[in-house]
Amino acid sequence: MQRKKESGNTPAQQLLREYSDLLRENDNQIRRLEALIAIPEPTSRQQARIVELEDEIKASVALEREKGAAVEALVNELSKAEYRAILRMRYFDLLEWWDVIFALYGDDADYTKNKPQHQRRVFRHHSEAMKELDLLLARRAEA
C-alpha cells in the first residue's frame, strides 16, 4: 500500500525522503559488502573493492548519523507524540504503512474491524505532521 501525491515535494517531504534514501543506500551497500566478503577466494580486484566499499560505507554512515541527528532534532519539535512516532517508523525505521498502522493500533481490540479507520487516522496524522514539519523548516529558513 503506497500513497503518492501528484504535487511537488514539500521541504519536509524532500528532507525525509533524502534521509530514508540514504538509509536504504547504506543498507544496500552493506549487503553488497557482505556478499563480497562471503566469497571464499576473492580475486585481487574483489579484495580491492572490499576495501573501497568499507571506506565508502564508513563515510556514508557518518553522513547518515549527522543527517539523522538533524532530522531527529526537527522531529522532536513536533507537537504530538503520534506525529513523531509515525515519522520515525516510516522514515527512520523504513516501515511499510501497514506496519506503522499495526504498531500504533494493533493492540486495540477493534483493530481488525476498524483497520480502514486506523489507516485513515495514520495518513491524516502523517499529513498533519508533514505540514507542521514544513512550518518548522520555514521558520528555520527565516532565522
Coordinates of C-alpha atoms in Angstrom, one line a residue:
M1 CA 0.0 0.0 0.0
Q2 CA 1.5 3.2 -1.1
R3 CA 0.1 6.7 -1.2
K4 CA 1.6 9.1 -3.7
K5 CA 0.8 12.7 -4.1
E6 CA 0.7 14.2 -7.6
S7 CA 2.0 17.6 -6.5
G8 CA 5.6 18.5 -6.0
N9 CA 7.6 17.7 -2.9
T10 CA 7.5 20.0 0.1
P11 CA 10.6 20.7 2.0
A12 CA 9.6 18.2 4.7
Q13 CA 8.9 15.5 2.1
Q14 CA 12.3 16.2 0.4
L15 CA 14.2 16.1 3.7
L16 CA 12.6 12.8 4.9
R17 CA 12.9 11.1 1.5
E18 CA 16.5 12.1 1.2
Y19 CA 17.2 10.7 4.7
S20 CA 15.3 7.5 4.1
D21 CA 17.0 7.1 0.7
L22 CA 20.4 7.4 2.5
L23 CA 19.4 4.7 5.0
R24 CA 18.4 2.4 2.2
E25 CA 21.5 3.1 0.2
N26 CA 23.7 2.3 3.2
D27 CA 21.8 -0.9 3.9
N28 CA 22.2 -1.9 0.2
Q29 CA 26.0 -1.1 0.3
I30 CA 26.4 -3.2 3.5
R31 CA 24.7 -6.1 1.9
R32 CA 26.9 -5.7 -1.2
L33 CA 30.0 -5.7 1.1
E34 CA 28.8 -8.8 2.9
A35 CA 28.3 -10.6 -0.4
L36 CA 31.9 -9.8 -1.4
I37 CA 33.3 -10.8 1.9
A38 CA 31.5 -14.1 1.7
I39 CA 33.3 -15.1 -1.4
P40 CA 35.6 -18.0 -0.4
E41 CA 38.6 -16.9 -2.6
P42 CA 38.1 -13.4 -3.8
T43 CA 40.2 -12.1 -6.7
S44 CA 42.6 -9.2 -6.1
R45 CA 40.0 -6.9 -7.8
Q46 CA 37.3 -8.1 -5.4
Q47 CA 39.7 -7.6 -2.4
A48 CA 40.4 -4.1 -3.6
R49 CA 36.7 -3.4 -4.0
I50 CA 36.1 -4.7 -0.4
V51 CA 38.5 -2.1 0.9
E52 CA 36.9 0.7 -1.2
L53 CA 33.4 -0.3 -0.1
E54 CA 34.4 -0.3 3.5
D55 CA 35.7 3.3 3.2
E56 CA 32.6 4.4 1.3
I57 CA 30.3 2.8 3.8
K58 CA 32.2 4.5 6.8
A59 CA 31.9 7.9 5.1
S60 CA 28.2 7.3 4.3
V61 CA 27.4 6.1 7.8
A62 CA 29.0 9.2 9.2
L63 CA 26.8 11.3 7.0
E64 CA 23.8 9.2 8.0
R65 CA 24.5 9.9 11.7
E66 CA 24.9 13.6 11.0
K67 CA 21.8 14.0 8.9
G68 CA 19.9 11.7 11.3
A69 CA 20.7 13.9 14.3
A70 CA 19.5 16.9 12.4
V71 CA 16.3 15.3 11.2
E72 CA 15.6 13.8 14.7
A73 CA 16.0 17.2 16.2
L74 CA 13.3 18.6 13.9
V75 CA 11.0 15.6 14.5
N76 CA 11.4 16.1 18.3
E77 CA 9.9 19.6 17.9
L78 CA 6.6 18.2 16.5
S79 CA 3.7 18.9 18.8
K80 CA 2.2 15.4 19.1
A81 CA 3.8 12.1 20.1
E82 CA 1.8 10.3 17.4
Y83 CA 3.2 12.6 14.7
R84 CA 6.8 11.8 16.0
A85 CA 6.1 8.1 16.1
I86 CA 4.7 7.9 12.6
L87 CA 7.6 9.8 11.0
R88 CA 10.2 7.8 12.9
M89 CA 8.6 4.5 12.0
R90 CA 8.1 5.5 8.3
Y91 CA 11.4 7.4 7.6
F92 CA 13.9 6.2 10.3
D93 CA 12.8 2.6 10.6
L94 CA 11.7 2.3 7.0
L95 CA 8.5 0.5 7.9
E96 CA 5.7 0.0 5.3
W97 CA 2.4 1.7 6.0
W98 CA 0.6 -1.4 7.3
D99 CA 3.4 -2.0 9.8
V100 CA 3.2 1.6 11.1
I101 CA -0.6 1.2 11.4
F102 CA -0.2 -2.1 13.2
A103 CA 2.5 -0.8 15.5
L104 CA 0.2 2.1 16.6
Y105 CA -3.1 0.3 16.8
G106 CA -2.5 -3.5 16.6
D107 CA -3.2 -3.9 20.3
D108 CA -6.6 -2.3 20.0
A109 CA -9.5 -4.7 20.5
D110 CA -11.2 -3.2 17.4
Y111 CA -8.0 -3.3 15.2
T112 CA -9.2 -5.8 12.6
K113 CA -12.8 -4.5 12.4
N114 CA -11.6 -0.8 12.2
K115 CA -8.5 -1.2 10.1
P116 CA -9.6 1.3 7.5
Q117 CA -10.3 3.9 10.2
H118 CA -6.9 3.3 11.7
Q119 CA -5.3 3.7 8.2
R120 CA -7.1 7.0 7.6
R121 CA -6.0 8.2 11.0
V122 CA -2.4 7.4 10.4
F123 CA -2.5 9.1 7.0
R124 CA -4.2 12.1 8.4
H125 CA -1.6 12.4 11.2
H126 CA 1.2 11.9 8.7
S127 CA -0.2 14.7 6.6
E128 CA -0.5 17.0 9.7
A129 CA 3.0 16.1 10.8
M130 CA 4.4 16.9 7.4
K131 CA 2.6 20.3 7.4
E132 CA 4.0 21.1 10.9
L133 CA 7.4 20.0 9.8
D134 CA 7.2 22.3 6.8
L135 CA 6.4 25.2 9.2
L136 CA 9.4 24.3 11.4
L137 CA 11.6 24.3 8.3
A138 CA 10.3 27.6 7.1
R139 CA 10.9 29.2 10.5
R140 CA 14.5 27.9 10.5
A141 CA 15.0 29.2 7.0
E142 CA 13.8 32.7 8.0
A143 CA 16.1 32.8 11.1

